[in-house]
Amino acid sequence: MKKVLIIGGGFGGIRTALDLDKKLSTKEAEIVLVDKNNSHLFLPALYEVGSAVGKWADRYHVELRRTVNIPYADIFEGTKVNFVQAAITGIDLEKKEAASGGGRIFAYDYLVLGLGAETDTFGIPGVSEYAYKFKNLDEALFLNQKVNEAFQVAKEGRRSSPVGFIVAGGGFNGIELAAELASLAGNLQKTKTVGYNIKIVEAAPQILPMISEKERGIIRKRLTNLKIEILENSKITEVGSNFVQIDGGQKHEADFIIWAAGIRASSFLKNIFGLRLDEKGKMLVNNFLQAEGWADVFGLGDNTVFVDEATKKPIPGLAYVAVDEGKVVAENIERLIKNKQLKSYQPFYNVWIAPVGGKFAVAHLTKRLTISGFWGWVARELVDFRYFLSILPVSKAVSLLSEEISVFGKND
């Protein structure tokens, strides 16, 4: 019997585990998934947590956590996957062992690394100290608490100036967050209690450079309607407690500086002796998603770099891309165990959906089909529901989607 160890319960890790559960019998493999948390974080909805409206109390806190946290116990119920909550502190590729902080040793025949990513500050002074980060649930909840507190102060008449936001980064994450903040602020402004201003600061010549001009135009118009100012060609050189300094001398002030400017692979990878990384610290993998030089180690998701042969560029770190990688990793582990030829990974990443505040989204479904507005939002909800159905029983998937719409719909 072979031992398969999966480290990281993100989109790719979960898909690998569930597919292996279907492909291999208990006589063929023992499947262990290790994660430091007891639940799977549904990252696409994280921006909703940061901008959700509600009275900050224990009940509200629990509601927000529940909408984006899916217990591993629910995901792996009735499967052969053994979930272990532990923080991995070291991996020895030669010995084929991983150690946890509690002293437990996990031996493996095949290792899958899905450690995810962390915030990249690019070495800019002040980012670590002053900017709100937005990569995990605790960071999103902290931002949510502070935003709601700021509007509550204004509502009580203890503040007369507008609440200011600067979102650093004009990618999908930054735009989604800025738009939701505008929806929240707009709803509160209807009560004539407070004004607001929101700026998206992007270093590149334009926001979302990877999409078409037509689609970018739809998103720009929506952001303008939400009273969001877009600053392009604006490289941030310093962050303070209430300002960002732009290359060239311009300074912009705000109550909240939110960092959505980029991510990097988990720094833990640098501690794995013998693992080959690129200049950005990401795992180098071959066409079978095996780590270079290690046939028994696989990588997927944000901690790997895979160059698309068609474009000669690294593929993007999207959730459904990690899921597809997980399927290929599971199949190749099965093929190794059964002494079959490995399957090459053929990346597909031409679909994206960008929520832009409230029940409005832009959905690029095919090269010729893009829908926007309410039906774009419907498409996003259907995609979420499809994912929930792929990892949960129908009743729990329906319950989760219903709760997500109920809690986050308060902004719409």
XYZ file of C-alpha atoms in Angstrom:
412
model
C 0.000 0.000 0.000
C 1.330 3.431 -0.998
C 1.148 6.491 1.240
C -0.003 9.734 -0.378
C 0.592 12.890 1.652
C -1.140 16.107 0.577
C 0.000 19.269 2.349
C -2.478 22.111 2.013
C -6.259 21.958 1.804
C -6.804 24.560 -0.881
C -8.657 24.080 -4.154
C -5.999 21.845 -5.692
C -5.261 19.808 -2.585
C -8.919 18.988 -1.961
C -9.497 17.986 -5.576
C -6.445 15.727 -5.503
C -7.644 14.018 -2.329
C -11.236 13.504 -3.484
C -10.193 12.178 -6.888
C -7.674 9.770 -5.354
C -10.407 8.556 -3.021
C -12.450 7.548 -6.080
C -9.549 6.117 -8.071
C -7.736 4.016 -5.463
C -8.842 1.347 -3.014
C -7.733 1.121 0.618
C -5.414 -1.707 -0.422
C -3.727 0.512 -2.994
C -3.207 3.733 -1.054
C -3.538 5.588 2.214
C -4.525 9.221 1.578
C -3.645 11.848 4.181
C -4.344 15.569 3.834
C -2.676 17.897 6.335
C -3.628 21.528 6.891
C -3.020 23.901 9.796
C -6.696 24.922 9.760
C -9.755 22.762 10.327
C -11.670 24.198 7.389
C -11.252 25.086 3.719
C -11.196 28.814 3.014
C -13.321 29.744 -0.012
C -11.015 32.506 -1.223
C -13.230 33.915 -4.029
C -15.632 35.275 -1.385
C -12.967 36.748 0.891
C -13.448 40.283 -0.448
C -17.125 40.005 0.575
C -16.071 39.380 4.174
C -13.915 42.482 4.242
C -16.754 44.722 3.103
C -19.839 43.049 4.581
C -22.199 45.257 6.552
C -23.517 44.325 9.971
C -23.327 44.999 13.668
C -19.973 43.703 14.882
C -20.927 41.067 17.431
C -20.178 37.416 18.127
C -23.151 36.212 16.090
C -22.208 38.329 13.081
C -18.588 37.209 13.430
C -19.679 33.562 13.341
C -21.922 34.173 10.316
C -19.070 35.685 8.321
C -16.720 32.833 9.171
C -19.302 30.224 8.255
C -19.958 31.673 4.806
C -16.354 31.237 3.633
C -15.111 28.400 5.857
C -16.042 24.860 4.805
C -15.107 22.243 7.457
C -12.838 19.496 6.177
C -14.978 17.099 8.206
C -17.891 17.894 5.875
C -15.776 17.648 2.738
C -14.197 14.279 3.539
C -17.161 12.701 5.312
C -17.737 9.205 3.939
C -14.401 9.089 2.090
C -11.119 7.270 2.706
C -9.267 10.577 3.083
C -7.697 11.009 6.502
C -7.614 14.702 7.433
C -5.060 15.817 10.030
C -4.998 19.338 11.438
C -1.337 20.176 11.906
C 1.253 22.746 10.890
C 4.069 21.215 8.846
C 7.437 22.548 10.007
C 9.846 20.596 7.832
C 10.066 18.281 4.823
C 12.919 15.907 3.998
C 12.689 14.926 0.340
C 15.449 12.320 0.639
C 13.854 10.523 3.594
C 10.326 11.078 2.231
C 9.131 12.515 5.507
C 7.295 15.613 6.718
C 7.340 16.782 10.331
C 4.689 18.760 12.187
C 5.086 21.223 15.035
C 3.761 18.648 17.467
C 6.575 16.254 16.627
C 4.536 13.938 14.433
C 6.286 12.445 11.413
C 4.358 11.802 8.193
C 6.055 9.269 5.919
C 5.031 9.245 2.273
C 5.555 7.548 -1.057
C 4.023 10.456 -2.962
C 3.928 14.060 -1.801
C 1.615 16.820 -3.053
C 2.477 20.408 -2.159
C -0.402 22.876 -2.259
C 0.807 25.442 0.256
C -0.828 28.439 -1.385
C 0.464 31.990 -1.365
C 1.096 34.932 0.918
C 1.032 38.707 0.536
C 3.898 40.221 -1.450
C 4.925 43.667 -0.199
C 7.608 44.049 -2.913
C 9.871 45.526 -0.232
C 7.941 48.806 -0.211
C 8.475 50.703 3.068
C 5.450 50.809 5.350
C 3.350 48.093 3.715
C 3.922 45.534 6.464
C 3.361 48.076 9.237
C 0.425 50.124 7.978
C -1.495 48.462 5.139
C -4.434 46.156 5.719
C -3.607 42.772 4.199
C -6.168 40.612 2.516
C -4.951 37.041 2.113
C -6.614 35.103 4.934
C -9.837 35.142 6.929
C -8.462 36.830 10.041
C -7.130 39.707 7.937
C -10.480 40.092 6.166
C -12.408 40.015 9.452
C -10.099 42.611 10.994
C -10.662 44.926 8.034
C -14.407 44.351 8.270
C -14.426 45.258 11.949
C -12.492 48.490 11.402
C -14.611 49.554 8.411
C -17.848 49.037 10.304
C -16.437 50.899 13.306
C -15.497 53.873 11.111
C -18.982 54.158 9.658
C -20.550 53.735 13.087
C -18.507 56.681 14.398
C -19.729 58.782 11.481
C -23.309 57.645 11.976
C -23.194 58.788 15.598
C -22.109 62.245 14.477
C -18.588 61.965 15.856
C -17.054 62.410 12.423
C -17.788 64.875 9.641
C -15.118 64.061 7.043
C -15.662 61.304 4.428
C -14.284 57.835 5.123
C -11.380 57.328 2.732
C -10.139 54.101 1.167
C -7.117 53.402 -1.000
C -6.976 49.960 -2.579
C -3.459 49.208 -3.810
C -3.697 46.978 -6.852
C -5.897 47.100 -9.929
C -6.209 43.369 -10.476
C -9.354 41.320 -9.954
C -8.989 41.206 -6.161
C -8.494 44.940 -5.774
C -11.368 45.829 -8.075
C -13.780 43.378 -6.442
C -12.957 44.699 -2.983
C -13.167 48.363 -3.982
C -16.550 47.801 -5.633
C -17.967 46.034 -2.582
C -16.679 48.795 -0.305
C -18.476 51.286 -2.534
C -21.711 49.303 -2.269
C -21.377 49.245 1.515
C -20.551 52.945 1.754
C -23.290 53.849 -0.709
C -25.922 52.067 1.360
C -24.785 53.848 4.505
C -24.664 57.167 2.688
C -28.365 56.839 1.855
C -29.045 57.611 5.496
C -27.148 60.929 5.070
C -24.738 59.946 7.803
C -21.395 59.849 6.031
C -19.558 60.447 2.786
C -16.813 58.300 1.337
C -14.115 58.239 -1.304
C -12.401 55.218 -2.793
C -9.308 55.124 -4.976
C -7.757 52.198 -6.805
C -4.019 52.724 -7.262
C -2.388 50.656 -10.003
C 1.302 50.758 -10.965
C 0.728 49.444 -14.499
C -0.503 51.612 -17.396
C -4.007 50.178 -17.002
C -6.097 48.035 -14.695
C -6.702 44.395 -15.636
C -4.227 44.339 -18.546
C -5.025 40.695 -19.310
C -8.619 41.311 -20.469
C -10.015 42.941 -23.613
C -10.502 46.685 -23.978
C -14.258 46.194 -24.309
C -14.481 44.216 -21.070
C -12.208 46.688 -19.313
C -14.514 49.460 -20.483
C -17.533 47.771 -18.899
C -15.686 47.464 -15.600
C -14.408 51.055 -15.777
C -17.923 52.369 -16.330
C -19.229 50.356 -13.393
C -16.445 51.614 -11.119
C -17.126 55.197 -12.214
C -20.826 54.764 -11.430
C -19.790 53.574 -7.974
C -17.774 56.806 -7.575
C -14.446 54.993 -7.496
C -11.412 56.892 -8.756
C -8.852 54.905 -10.759
C -5.200 55.991 -10.636
C -3.067 54.195 -13.230
C 0.659 54.513 -13.871
C 0.879 55.220 -10.144
C 3.617 53.198 -8.496
C 3.474 53.272 -4.705
C 6.878 53.932 -3.140
C 5.868 54.260 0.518
C 2.894 53.547 2.762
C 2.142 55.453 5.959
C -0.549 55.142 8.601
C -2.930 57.273 6.528
C -1.274 57.836 3.151
C 0.485 56.363 0.142
C 3.365 58.066 -1.617
C 3.402 57.789 -5.406
C 6.542 57.699 -7.523
C 6.913 61.261 -8.751
C 5.942 62.974 -5.531
C 2.160 62.784 -5.307
C 0.678 61.798 -1.945
C -2.833 60.410 -1.370
C -4.397 60.233 2.084
C -7.024 57.789 3.373
C -8.280 56.131 6.549
C -7.765 52.669 5.098
C -4.824 51.544 2.959
C -5.702 48.059 1.699
C -2.981 45.994 0.012
C -4.203 43.932 -2.938
C -1.152 44.495 -5.128
C 0.131 40.961 -5.387
C 1.002 37.615 -3.860
C 4.006 35.331 -3.765
C 4.472 31.633 -3.158
C 4.621 30.392 0.412
C 8.009 31.246 1.909
C 8.024 27.748 3.447
C 9.132 26.351 0.084
C 12.562 27.945 0.531
C 13.124 25.718 3.565
C 12.719 22.473 1.614
C 16.253 21.383 0.734
C 16.598 20.182 -2.848
C 13.365 21.706 -4.122
C 14.002 23.754 -7.259
C 12.417 27.205 -7.301
C 12.275 30.060 -9.785
C 13.456 33.604 -9.031
C 10.097 34.377 -7.406
C 10.298 31.407 -5.050
C 7.782 29.200 -6.873
C 8.212 25.467 -7.455
C 9.431 24.451 -10.874
C 7.335 21.585 -12.247
C 7.355 19.552 -15.451
C 4.453 18.797 -17.799
C 3.179 16.146 -15.392
C 3.202 18.643 -12.477
C 6.092 16.795 -10.842
C 8.700 18.877 -9.039
C 11.836 19.116 -11.158
C 14.220 16.380 -10.057
C 11.670 14.609 -7.845
C 9.337 12.112 -9.537
C 7.478 11.437 -6.285
C 6.704 15.103 -5.504
C 3.904 17.075 -7.151
C 3.051 20.760 -6.974
C -0.084 22.733 -7.761
C -1.790 26.061 -7.217
C -0.161 29.331 -6.221
C 3.078 27.727 -5.019
C 4.044 26.455 -8.480
C 5.003 28.009 -11.792
C 3.803 26.275 -14.948
C 4.625 27.828 -18.314
C 1.969 27.427 -20.997
C 3.694 26.170 -24.157
C 1.203 28.100 -26.305
C 1.846 31.522 -24.770
C 5.303 30.936 -23.247
C 3.972 32.648 -20.110
C 3.169 31.314 -16.616
C -0.485 30.386 -16.191
C -2.540 32.528 -13.767
C -3.256 31.522 -10.191
C -7.010 31.012 -10.460
C -9.110 28.725 -8.268
C -10.456 26.590 -11.101
C -6.946 26.262 -12.545
C -5.802 24.757 -9.231
C -8.788 22.388 -9.333
C -7.819 21.232 -12.837
C -4.236 20.736 -11.665
C -5.519 18.665 -8.761
C -7.325 16.362 -11.177
C -4.142 15.796 -13.184
C -2.018 15.235 -10.067
C -4.484 12.638 -8.771
C -4.539 10.845 -12.109
C -0.757 10.801 -12.365
C -0.338 9.430 -8.849
C -2.812 6.688 -9.742
C -0.854 5.968 -12.932
C 2.437 5.788 -11.037
C 0.944 3.327 -8.570
C -0.454 1.224 -11.424
C 2.698 1.557 -13.571
C 0.986 3.444 -16.392
C 2.211 6.277 -18.613
C 1.751 9.724 -17.075
C -0.680 12.339 -18.394
C 0.539 15.786 -19.445
C -1.229 18.786 -17.990
C -3.015 20.883 -20.627
C -3.887 24.221 -18.991
C -7.168 26.001 -19.667
C -7.757 29.414 -18.152
C -9.802 31.455 -20.598
C -12.793 31.875 -18.273
C -13.093 34.529 -15.585
C -15.819 36.295 -13.636
C -15.284 39.649 -11.943
C -17.911 40.768 -9.397
C -18.049 44.578 -9.432
C -20.252 45.518 -6.493
C -23.726 44.330 -5.541
C -25.509 42.034 -7.976
C -23.265 43.083 -10.873
C -20.460 41.065 -12.438
C -18.640 40.720 -15.739
C -18.381 37.102 -16.852
C -16.026 36.119 -19.679
C -17.339 32.647 -20.510
C -15.847 32.044 -23.973
C -13.791 34.009 -26.481
C -17.023 35.258 -28.026
C -19.336 35.407 -25.030
C -19.113 37.924 -22.207
C -22.147 38.807 -20.107
C -22.365 41.596 -17.572
C -24.692 43.081 -15.004
C -27.189 40.960 -13.080
C -26.756 37.916 -15.313
C -23.021 38.095 -14.811
C -23.691 37.947 -11.075
C -25.991 34.951 -11.602
C -23.200 33.226 -13.525
C -20.844 33.811 -10.596
C -23.326 32.319 -8.120
C -23.803 29.282 -10.362
C -20.038 28.780 -10.576
C -19.791 28.957 -6.779
C -22.661 26.488 -6.422
C -21.072 24.104 -8.892
C -17.894 24.132 -6.827
C -19.803 23.529 -3.589
C -21.552 20.558 -5.223
C -18.179 19.129 -6.283
C -16.932 18.885 -2.690
C -20.091 18.639 -0.537
C -23.366 16.701 -0.357
C -26.219 18.472 -2.170
C -28.001 19.552 1.020
C -24.881 21.157 2.476
C -23.995 22.821 -0.832
C -27.473 24.367 -1.072
C -27.295 25.514 2.549
C -23.883 27.119 2.037
C -24.936 29.014 -1.100
C -28.126 30.204 0.594
C -26.203 31.481 3.592
C -23.622 33.195 1.376
C -26.328 35.076 -0.542
C -28.168 35.968 2.674
C -25.160 37.348 4.557
C -23.372 39.079 1.701
C -26.594 40.263 0.059
C -27.002 42.900 2.774
C -24.621 45.091 0.775
C -26.536 44.761 -2.484
